[in-house]
Amino acid sequence: MKPTTLLTLLATATAGTSAAATRPLPLAPTRPRDAAAQHPHRLLHTLTPAAPSTANFRVLAAATESTKGGAVLTLPNSKLSTIHATLRVPEAKIPTAGPTANNPVGVYAASFWVGADAVVTGACAGGGALRAGVDIFYDGTLGGVQRPFVWYQGPGQGSETGFAGFEVAAGDLVRFKLEVGSEEGGEVVVVAENFGGNVTCVKDNGAVPVSSVRQVLPASVGGKTLCRGEAAWVVEDFPLEGLPDFPVALANFTSVAFGAGVTLEDGSERDLAGAEVLDVRLEAQGGRLTSCEVVDGKKVKCARVVGDS
Ligand SMILES: *[C@@H]1O[C@H](CO)[C@@H](O)[C@H](O)[C@H]1NC(C)=O
Ligand SMILES: *[C@@H]1O[C@H](CO)[C@@H](O)[C@H](O)[C@H]1NC(C)=O
């Protein structure tokens, strides 16, 4: 039995209904207040996949592998004030091609996040990172598409925290804004807004969020402070919590487009010119798993692919 199969069977068993294992029920289209109970799976939001957690650790088997796709903008000569990302939450599906394809009892996931100083960790003396995003899941034994999990992770925090009272669904247009403009000792702010499924662009006249949440965090914890020199828009294949040794089978998210931009300390806006483009590459899952590009300096687009063809 595959470990992923075992985990989902265990998760189903602890849910207390043996009927759920044989007759998976679709998710109710409501948005319950108790979000925690709605997330049978969580991802392990490691900042550094190169740091082994156990002897079996093989998140990255080769130097050419990467768990991250997307774009990274490094600004050595100016400091970031805000970073924003707008994306439509993709639906998680079973891939139909590659080594992870078509496993009806499999767990598949993908994470989409925006971050400050969150990719090239250790490149700056502060060592802190801030990021926020949304994780999507598919579990064949739990009825298929699962409720997305929306989270933030501040400087010095070893793991993420789910936003309380803020839910999103596949198809919703969501905007994240990181406000990192304060100096050491101050605060950073994460704002998440959900515009729902009917809005095509947040600049539409009268586009008002259906719901929003604002989280204030200390800018420095345990000596970990932001340098404010790097912004990133990322698709990541993290391990599942409880299975830390390898990245989860990456869901087919078809494609994602982050509307992206930053403002600098002096108030000026900056596009993504000069950003480095990354792709998820994992040999065990078929090689290259994303095809990412920066479009017009304003969008980071990533398509889910398998291999280089
Ligand atoms: C993902 O889904 C899209 C749309 O259904 C499909 O065209 C594509 O081939 C799928 N990709 C993989 C890797 O399964
Ligand atoms: C979104 O569009 C659907 C279908 O047109 C409609 O039923 C629903 O009421 C709309 N929701 C909002 C919040 O406008």
mmCIF file of C-alpha atoms and ligand atoms in Angstrom:
data_model
loop_
_atom_site.group_PDB
_atom_site.id
_atom_site.type_symbol
_atom_site.label_atom_id
_atom_site.label_comp_id
_atom_site.label_asym_id
_atom_site.label_seq_id
_atom_site.Cartn_x
_atom_site.Cartn_y
_atom_site.Cartn_z
ATOM 1 C CA MET A 1 0.000 0.000 0.000
ATOM 2 C CA LYS A 2 1.323 3.431 -0.865
ATOM 3 C CA PRO A 3 1.970 5.730 2.122
ATOM 4 C CA THR A 4 -0.419 8.313 0.664
ATOM 5 C CA THR A 5 -3.165 5.694 0.483
ATOM 6 C CA LEU A 6 -2.517 4.673 4.072
ATOM 7 C CA LEU A 7 -2.642 8.265 5.257
ATOM 8 C CA THR A 8 -5.942 9.013 3.591
ATOM 9 C CA LEU A 9 -7.465 5.781 4.932
ATOM 10 C CA LEU A 10 -6.302 6.756 8.419
ATOM 11 C CA ALA A 11 -7.677 10.249 7.983
ATOM 12 C CA THR A 12 -10.990 8.827 6.834
ATOM 13 C CA ALA A 13 -11.100 6.360 9.729
ATOM 14 C CA THR A 14 -10.469 9.056 12.337
ATOM 15 C CA ALA A 15 -13.297 11.078 10.804
ATOM 16 C CA GLY A 16 -15.477 8.403 12.368
ATOM 17 C CA THR A 17 -17.666 7.301 9.476
ATOM 18 C CA SER A 18 -16.696 4.050 7.822
ATOM 19 C CA ALA A 19 -19.287 4.804 5.139
ATOM 20 C CA ALA A 20 -17.145 7.729 3.993
ATOM 21 C CA ALA A 21 -14.391 5.318 2.951
ATOM 22 C CA THR A 22 -16.587 3.349 0.582
ATOM 23 C CA ARG A 23 -19.016 6.036 -0.523
ATOM 24 C CA PRO A 24 -17.209 9.406 -0.694
ATOM 25 C CA LEU A 25 -19.532 12.357 -0.346
ATOM 26 C CA PRO A 26 -19.035 15.583 -2.307
ATOM 27 C CA LEU A 27 -18.299 18.710 -0.311
ATOM 28 C CA ALA A 28 -21.333 20.685 0.708
ATOM 29 C CA PRO A 29 -21.385 24.028 -1.159
ATOM 30 C CA THR A 30 -21.642 25.955 2.102
ATOM 31 C CA ARG A 31 -18.824 27.756 3.897
ATOM 32 C CA PRO A 32 -18.853 26.621 7.528
ATOM 33 C CA ARG A 33 -17.274 28.850 10.165
ATOM 34 C CA ASP A 34 -15.146 26.086 11.598
ATOM 35 C CA ALA A 35 -12.465 26.072 8.922
ATOM 36 C CA ALA A 36 -10.028 23.867 10.835
ATOM 37 C CA ALA A 37 -12.328 20.847 10.660
ATOM 38 C CA GLN A 38 -12.630 21.348 6.913
ATOM 39 C CA HIS A 39 -8.980 20.650 6.111
ATOM 40 C CA PRO A 40 -8.122 16.952 6.401
ATOM 41 C CA HIS A 41 -4.774 17.620 4.718
ATOM 42 C CA ARG A 42 -2.218 20.320 5.286
ATOM 43 C CA LEU A 43 1.090 21.029 3.581
ATOM 44 C CA LEU A 44 4.420 21.316 5.333
ATOM 45 C CA HIS A 45 5.463 24.880 4.451
ATOM 46 C CA THR A 46 9.186 24.399 4.766
ATOM 47 C CA LEU A 47 11.254 27.470 3.974
ATOM 48 C CA THR A 48 14.303 25.463 2.968
ATOM 49 C CA PRO A 49 13.629 22.140 1.242
ATOM 50 C CA ALA A 50 17.392 21.459 1.311
ATOM 51 C CA ALA A 51 17.374 20.969 5.108
ATOM 52 C CA PRO A 52 16.765 17.254 5.777
ATOM 53 C CA SER A 53 14.180 16.436 8.425
ATOM 54 C CA THR A 54 14.808 12.688 8.553
ATOM 55 C CA ALA A 55 17.245 10.112 7.187
ATOM 56 C CA ASN A 56 14.790 9.245 4.387
ATOM 57 C CA PHE A 57 14.565 12.829 3.269
ATOM 58 C CA ARG A 58 14.653 13.193 -0.479
ATOM 59 C CA VAL A 59 12.537 16.246 -1.258
ATOM 60 C CA LEU A 60 15.198 17.281 -3.757
ATOM 61 C CA ALA A 61 17.073 14.328 -5.218
ATOM 62 C CA ALA A 62 19.299 16.314 -7.549
ATOM 63 C CA ALA A 63 20.736 19.805 -7.799
ATOM 64 C CA THR A 64 18.624 20.386 -10.899
ATOM 65 C CA GLU A 65 15.383 19.745 -9.022
ATOM 66 C CA SER A 66 13.174 22.485 -7.584
ATOM 67 C CA THR A 67 9.938 22.481 -5.603
ATOM 68 C CA LYS A 68 9.231 26.062 -6.731
ATOM 69 C CA GLY A 69 7.965 27.641 -9.930
ATOM 70 C CA GLY A 70 7.078 31.274 -10.573
ATOM 71 C CA ALA A 71 9.117 34.472 -10.481
ATOM 72 C CA VAL A 72 11.522 36.109 -8.050
ATOM 73 C CA LEU A 73 12.302 39.827 -8.165
ATOM 74 C CA THR A 74 15.479 40.796 -6.320
ATOM 75 C CA LEU A 75 16.090 44.477 -5.592
ATOM 76 C CA PRO A 76 19.518 44.896 -4.023
ATOM 77 C CA ASN A 77 19.442 48.700 -4.190
ATOM 78 C CA SER A 78 15.974 49.521 -2.914
ATOM 79 C CA LYS A 79 13.645 48.394 -0.178
ATOM 80 C CA LEU A 80 10.189 46.952 -0.722
ATOM 81 C CA SER A 81 7.157 48.545 0.868
ATOM 82 C CA THR A 82 4.278 46.416 -0.459
ATOM 83 C CA ILE A 83 3.978 43.282 -2.579
ATOM 84 C CA HIS A 84 0.717 42.194 -4.126
ATOM 85 C CA ALA A 85 -0.667 39.189 -5.951
ATOM 86 C CA THR A 86 -4.091 38.635 -7.461
ATOM 87 C CA LEU A 87 -5.035 35.158 -8.621
ATOM 88 C CA ARG A 88 -8.037 33.052 -9.418
ATOM 89 C CA VAL A 89 -7.889 29.999 -7.155
ATOM 90 C CA PRO A 90 -7.348 26.983 -9.438
ATOM 91 C CA GLU A 91 -9.221 23.726 -9.025
ATOM 92 C CA ALA A 92 -7.094 20.720 -8.044
ATOM 93 C CA LYS A 93 -7.481 17.798 -10.423
ATOM 94 C CA ILE A 94 -5.794 14.432 -10.925
ATOM 95 C CA PRO A 95 -3.099 14.728 -13.581
ATOM 96 C CA THR A 96 -3.842 12.628 -16.631
ATOM 97 C CA ALA A 97 -0.209 12.307 -17.720
ATOM 98 C CA GLY A 98 3.104 11.495 -16.043
ATOM 99 C CA PRO A 99 4.112 9.075 -13.254
ATOM 100 C CA THR A 100 1.501 10.432 -10.791
ATOM 101 C CA ALA A 101 -1.435 10.267 -13.235
ATOM 102 C CA ASN A 102 -4.835 8.732 -12.654
ATOM 103 C CA ASN A 103 -4.513 7.372 -9.092
ATOM 104 C CA PRO A 104 -8.163 7.305 -7.965
ATOM 105 C CA VAL A 105 -7.253 7.024 -4.254
ATOM 106 C CA GLY A 106 -4.381 9.507 -4.437
ATOM 107 C CA VAL A 107 -3.855 12.805 -2.658
ATOM 108 C CA TYR A 108 -2.803 15.679 -4.908
ATOM 109 C CA ALA A 109 -2.057 19.269 -3.918
ATOM 110 C CA ALA A 110 -0.443 22.529 -4.977
ATOM 111 C CA SER A 111 0.438 25.752 -3.180
ATOM 112 C CA PHE A 112 0.287 29.292 -4.577
ATOM 113 C CA TRP A 113 1.897 32.041 -2.531
ATOM 114 C CA VAL A 114 3.394 35.520 -2.532
ATOM 115 C CA GLY A 115 6.391 36.285 -0.364
ATOM 116 C CA ALA A 116 8.959 38.784 0.881
ATOM 117 C CA ASP A 117 12.527 37.462 1.295
ATOM 118 C CA ALA A 118 11.046 33.956 1.113
ATOM 119 C CA VAL A 119 12.977 32.270 -1.708
ATOM 120 C CA VAL A 120 16.690 32.992 -1.379
ATOM 121 C CA THR A 121 16.774 32.377 2.366
ATOM 122 C CA GLY A 122 20.061 33.220 3.981
ATOM 123 C CA ALA A 123 20.914 35.710 1.250
ATOM 124 C CA CYS A 124 20.198 38.543 3.625
ATOM 125 C CA ALA A 125 21.459 38.998 7.153
ATOM 126 C CA GLY A 126 17.978 39.357 8.629
ATOM 127 C CA GLY A 127 16.935 35.803 7.780
ATOM 128 C CA GLY A 128 13.226 36.514 8.137
ATOM 129 C CA ALA A 129 10.523 35.808 5.560
ATOM 130 C CA LEU A 130 6.874 36.721 5.129
ATOM 131 C CA ARG A 131 4.472 34.925 2.857
ATOM 132 C CA ALA A 132 0.801 34.233 2.352
ATOM 133 C CA GLY A 133 -1.073 31.973 -0.002
ATOM 134 C CA VAL A 134 -3.596 29.308 -0.776
ATOM 135 C CA ASP A 135 -3.191 25.526 -0.950
ATOM 136 C CA ILE A 136 -5.480 23.339 -3.062
ATOM 137 C CA PHE A 137 -6.131 19.630 -2.560
ATOM 138 C CA TYR A 138 -7.701 16.664 -4.300
ATOM 139 C CA ASP A 139 -8.287 13.441 -2.361
ATOM 140 C CA GLY A 140 -9.864 10.566 -4.247
ATOM 141 C CA THR A 141 -10.932 8.807 -1.032
ATOM 142 C CA LEU A 142 -12.612 11.912 0.410
ATOM 143 C CA GLY A 143 -14.804 12.763 -2.561
ATOM 144 C CA GLY A 144 -12.314 14.605 -4.768
ATOM 145 C CA VAL A 145 -11.751 18.353 -4.574
ATOM 146 C CA GLN A 146 -11.167 19.581 -1.021
ATOM 147 C CA ARG A 147 -11.669 23.038 0.446
ATOM 148 C CA PRO A 148 -8.660 25.325 -0.241
ATOM 149 C CA PHE A 149 -6.569 26.378 2.755
ATOM 150 C CA VAL A 150 -5.574 30.056 3.022
ATOM 151 C CA TRP A 151 -2.603 30.904 5.208
ATOM 152 C CA TYR A 152 0.151 33.315 6.240
ATOM 153 C CA GLN A 153 3.607 32.795 7.725
ATOM 154 C CA GLY A 154 5.524 35.650 9.330
ATOM 155 C CA PRO A 155 9.180 36.313 10.181
ATOM 156 C CA GLY A 156 10.517 33.712 12.629
ATOM 157 C CA GLN A 157 7.412 31.500 12.341
ATOM 158 C CA GLY A 158 8.353 27.888 11.628
ATOM 159 C CA SER A 159 4.965 27.029 10.170
ATOM 160 C CA GLU A 160 1.947 28.691 8.642
ATOM 161 C CA THR A 161 -1.297 29.820 10.292
ATOM 162 C CA GLY A 162 -4.688 29.562 8.631
ATOM 163 C CA PHE A 163 -6.664 32.807 8.349
ATOM 164 C CA ALA A 164 -9.552 32.653 10.786
ATOM 165 C CA GLY A 165 -12.985 33.260 9.279
ATOM 166 C CA PHE A 166 -11.715 33.621 5.707
ATOM 167 C CA GLU A 167 -12.603 30.977 3.142
ATOM 168 C CA VAL A 168 -12.053 30.715 -0.582
ATOM 169 C CA ALA A 169 -13.269 28.266 -3.222
ATOM 170 C CA ALA A 170 -11.869 27.223 -6.586
ATOM 171 C CA GLY A 171 -12.765 29.923 -9.102
ATOM 172 C CA ASP A 172 -12.683 32.794 -6.599
ATOM 173 C CA LEU A 173 -10.549 35.825 -7.412
ATOM 174 C CA VAL A 174 -8.298 36.466 -4.413
ATOM 175 C CA ARG A 175 -5.858 39.280 -3.691
ATOM 176 C CA PHE A 176 -3.008 39.116 -1.200
ATOM 177 C CA LYS A 177 -1.111 42.200 -0.122
ATOM 178 C CA LEU A 178 2.019 42.129 2.030
ATOM 179 C CA GLU A 179 2.841 45.439 3.737
ATOM 180 C CA VAL A 180 6.462 45.220 4.835
ATOM 181 C CA GLY A 181 7.346 48.914 4.949
ATOM 182 C CA SER A 182 8.149 49.215 8.633
ATOM 183 C CA GLU A 183 11.634 49.082 10.115
ATOM 184 C CA GLU A 184 12.854 46.538 12.624
ATOM 185 C CA GLY A 185 10.745 46.492 15.775
ATOM 186 C CA GLY A 186 7.638 47.492 13.854
ATOM 187 C CA GLU A 187 4.916 45.447 12.274
ATOM 188 C CA VAL A 188 4.150 43.804 8.980
ATOM 189 C CA VAL A 189 0.636 43.310 7.648
ATOM 190 C CA VAL A 190 -0.962 40.675 5.451
ATOM 191 C CA VAL A 191 -4.256 41.519 3.774
ATOM 192 C CA ALA A 192 -6.274 38.857 1.972
ATOM 193 C CA GLU A 193 -9.395 39.726 -0.007
ATOM 194 C CA ASN A 194 -11.837 37.445 -1.778
ATOM 195 C CA PHE A 195 -13.715 38.983 -4.715
ATOM 196 C CA GLY A 196 -15.669 35.806 -5.429
ATOM 197 C CA GLY A 197 -16.173 34.005 -8.712
ATOM 198 C CA ASN A 198 -17.988 36.683 -10.741
ATOM 199 C CA VAL A 199 -15.387 39.446 -10.778
ATOM 200 C CA THR A 200 -12.969 39.278 -13.705
ATOM 201 C CA CYS A 201 -10.542 41.930 -12.504
ATOM 202 C CA VAL A 202 -10.136 43.742 -9.177
ATOM 203 C CA LYS A 203 -9.993 47.038 -11.081
ATOM 204 C CA ASP A 204 -13.540 46.436 -12.373
ATOM 205 C CA ASN A 205 -15.731 49.367 -11.398
ATOM 206 C CA GLY A 206 -17.273 48.625 -8.049
ATOM 207 C CA ALA A 207 -15.256 45.451 -7.396
ATOM 208 C CA VAL A 208 -15.665 45.105 -3.655
ATOM 209 C CA PRO A 209 -14.343 42.082 -1.792
ATOM 210 C CA VAL A 210 -16.948 39.560 -0.662
ATOM 211 C CA SER A 211 -14.774 39.036 2.399
ATOM 212 C CA SER A 212 -11.406 40.210 3.620
ATOM 213 C CA VAL A 213 -9.029 39.713 6.511
ATOM 214 C CA ARG A 214 -6.093 41.715 7.830
ATOM 215 C CA GLN A 215 -3.380 40.148 9.940
ATOM 216 C CA VAL A 216 -0.765 42.231 11.789
ATOM 217 C CA LEU A 217 2.476 40.473 12.718
ATOM 218 C CA PRO A 218 5.697 41.540 14.409
ATOM 219 C CA ALA A 219 8.328 42.482 11.815
ATOM 220 C CA SER A 220 11.016 40.717 13.816
ATOM 221 C CA VAL A 221 10.771 37.522 15.876
ATOM 222 C CA GLY A 222 13.691 35.719 17.509
ATOM 223 C CA GLY A 223 16.158 37.921 15.664
ATOM 224 C CA LYS A 224 14.596 37.067 12.281
ATOM 225 C CA THR A 225 13.965 40.329 10.450
ATOM 226 C CA LEU A 226 12.942 41.055 6.875
ATOM 227 C CA CYS A 227 15.523 42.592 4.550
ATOM 228 C CA ARG A 228 12.771 43.723 2.137
ATOM 229 C CA GLY A 229 14.981 43.021 -0.860
ATOM 230 C CA GLU A 230 13.095 40.209 -2.614
ATOM 231 C CA ALA A 231 9.529 39.618 -3.779
ATOM 232 C CA ALA A 232 8.274 36.301 -5.158
ATOM 233 C CA TRP A 233 5.142 34.817 -6.739
ATOM 234 C CA VAL A 234 5.372 31.083 -6.406
ATOM 235 C CA VAL A 235 3.729 27.760 -7.273
ATOM 236 C CA GLU A 236 5.183 25.226 -4.849
ATOM 237 C CA ASP A 237 5.063 21.486 -4.376
ATOM 238 C CA PHE A 238 5.450 21.058 -0.601
ATOM 239 C CA PRO A 239 5.374 17.736 1.288
ATOM 240 C CA LEU A 240 2.133 16.805 3.029
ATOM 241 C CA GLU A 241 2.153 17.183 6.792
ATOM 242 C CA GLY A 242 2.937 13.719 8.172
ATOM 243 C CA LEU A 243 4.852 12.756 5.004
ATOM 244 C CA PRO A 244 7.808 15.132 5.170
ATOM 245 C CA ASP A 245 10.246 13.165 3.023
ATOM 246 C CA PHE A 246 8.965 13.940 -0.457
ATOM 247 C CA PRO A 247 6.753 16.526 -2.173
ATOM 248 C CA VAL A 248 3.086 15.564 -2.542
ATOM 249 C CA ALA A 249 1.956 14.538 -6.032
ATOM 250 C CA LEU A 250 1.467 17.917 -7.701
ATOM 251 C CA ALA A 251 -2.188 18.441 -8.595
ATOM 252 C CA ASN A 252 -3.181 19.376 -12.107
ATOM 253 C CA PHE A 253 -4.053 23.046 -11.536
ATOM 254 C CA THR A 254 -4.117 23.567 -15.357
ATOM 255 C CA SER A 255 -2.703 27.097 -15.073
ATOM 256 C CA VAL A 256 -2.470 30.014 -12.689
ATOM 257 C CA ALA A 257 -1.841 33.700 -13.378
ATOM 258 C CA PHE A 258 -0.715 36.033 -10.628
ATOM 259 C CA GLY A 259 -1.376 39.704 -11.259
ATOM 260 C CA ALA A 260 1.808 40.981 -9.626
ATOM 261 C CA GLY A 261 3.587 44.151 -8.590
ATOM 262 C CA VAL A 262 5.455 45.904 -5.820
ATOM 263 C CA THR A 263 5.801 49.367 -4.374
ATOM 264 C CA LEU A 264 9.107 50.616 -3.031
ATOM 265 C CA GLU A 265 9.958 52.569 0.102
ATOM 266 C CA ASP A 266 9.865 55.869 -1.815
ATOM 267 C CA GLY A 267 6.281 55.157 -2.914
ATOM 268 C CA SER A 268 7.095 54.334 -6.530
ATOM 269 C CA GLU A 269 5.607 51.317 -8.267
ATOM 270 C CA ARG A 270 7.817 48.713 -9.842
ATOM 271 C CA ASP A 271 6.989 46.009 -12.372
ATOM 272 C CA LEU A 272 8.649 42.617 -12.660
ATOM 273 C CA ALA A 273 11.310 43.554 -15.219
ATOM 274 C CA GLY A 274 14.445 41.558 -14.444
ATOM 275 C CA ALA A 275 12.665 38.921 -12.358
ATOM 276 C CA GLU A 276 14.103 35.419 -12.423
ATOM 277 C CA VAL A 277 11.691 32.736 -13.663
ATOM 278 C CA LEU A 278 11.615 29.342 -11.914
ATOM 279 C CA ASP A 279 9.952 26.016 -12.694
ATOM 280 C CA VAL A 280 9.029 23.055 -10.503
ATOM 281 C CA ARG A 281 11.271 20.149 -11.541
ATOM 282 C CA LEU A 282 10.980 16.783 -9.795
ATOM 283 C CA GLU A 283 12.328 13.686 -11.533
ATOM 284 C CA ALA A 284 10.049 11.274 -9.609
ATOM 285 C CA GLN A 285 6.993 13.106 -10.951
ATOM 286 C CA GLY A 286 8.117 13.319 -14.564
ATOM 287 C CA GLY A 287 10.685 16.130 -14.684
ATOM 288 C CA ARG A 288 9.490 19.642 -15.366
ATOM 289 C CA LEU A 289 6.034 20.183 -13.835
ATOM 290 C CA THR A 290 5.434 23.887 -14.562
ATOM 291 C CA SER A 291 5.988 26.188 -17.486
ATOM 292 C CA CYS A 292 6.227 29.674 -15.999
ATOM 293 C CA GLU A 293 6.733 33.077 -17.600
ATOM 294 C CA VAL A 294 6.470 36.758 -16.757
ATOM 295 C CA VAL A 295 4.005 38.516 -19.075
ATOM 296 C CA ASP A 296 4.339 42.274 -19.739
ATOM 297 C CA GLY A 297 6.139 42.717 -16.396
ATOM 298 C CA LYS A 298 2.758 42.480 -14.665
ATOM 299 C CA LYS A 299 1.735 38.843 -14.590
ATOM 300 C CA VAL A 300 3.367 35.603 -13.566
ATOM 301 C CA LYS A 301 1.778 32.736 -15.490
ATOM 302 C CA CYS A 302 2.447 29.085 -14.786
ATOM 303 C CA ALA A 303 0.946 26.157 -16.679
ATOM 304 C CA ARG A 304 0.977 22.617 -15.277
ATOM 305 C CA VAL A 305 2.984 20.422 -17.638
ATOM 306 C CA VAL A 306 4.756 17.084 -17.517
ATOM 307 C CA GLY A 307 8.279 16.791 -18.871
ATOM 308 C CA ASP A 308 9.941 19.116 -21.312
ATOM 309 C CA SER A 309 7.954 18.310 -24.425
HETATM 310 C C1 LIG B 1 -4.686 19.219 -16.779
HETATM 311 O O1 LIG B 1 -6.025 19.528 -17.108
HETATM 312 C C2 LIG B 1 -6.157 20.180 -18.357
HETATM 313 C C3 LIG B 1 -7.593 20.637 -18.501
HETATM 314 O O2 LIG B 1 -8.482 19.600 -18.212
HETATM 315 C C4 LIG B 1 -5.713 19.225 -19.445
HETATM 316 O O3 LIG B 1 -5.809 19.849 -20.698
HETATM 317 C C5 LIG B 1 -4.236 18.842 -19.187
HETATM 318 O O4 LIG B 1 -3.796 17.882 -20.137
HETATM 319 C C6 LIG B 1 -4.078 18.269 -17.804
HETATM 320 N N1 LIG B 1 -2.664 18.105 -17.523
HETATM 321 C C7 LIG B 1 -2.189 17.071 -16.830
HETATM 322 C C8 LIG B 1 -0.728 17.041 -16.600
HETATM 323 O O5 LIG B 1 -2.909 16.186 -16.389
HETATM 324 C C1 LIG B 2 -22.513 35.273 -9.503
HETATM 325 O O1 LIG B 2 -23.050 34.811 -10.737
HETATM 326 C C2 LIG B 2 -24.011 33.758 -10.568
HETATM 327 C C3 LIG B 2 -24.372 33.236 -11.944
HETATM 328 O O2 LIG B 2 -24.610 34.299 -12.844
HETATM 329 C C4 LIG B 2 -25.212 34.289 -9.789
HETATM 330 O O3 LIG B 2 -26.157 33.263 -9.598
HETATM 331 C C5 LIG B 2 -24.745 34.808 -8.431
HETATM 332 O O4 LIG B 2 -25.811 35.398 -7.744
HETATM 333 C C6 LIG B 2 -23.629 35.835 -8.612
HETATM 334 N N1 LIG B 2 -23.100 36.186 -7.302
HETATM 335 C C7 LIG B 2 -22.863 37.456 -6.947
HETATM 336 C C8 LIG B 2 -22.312 37.652 -5.583
HETATM 337 O O5 LIG B 2 -23.046 38.399 -7.691
#
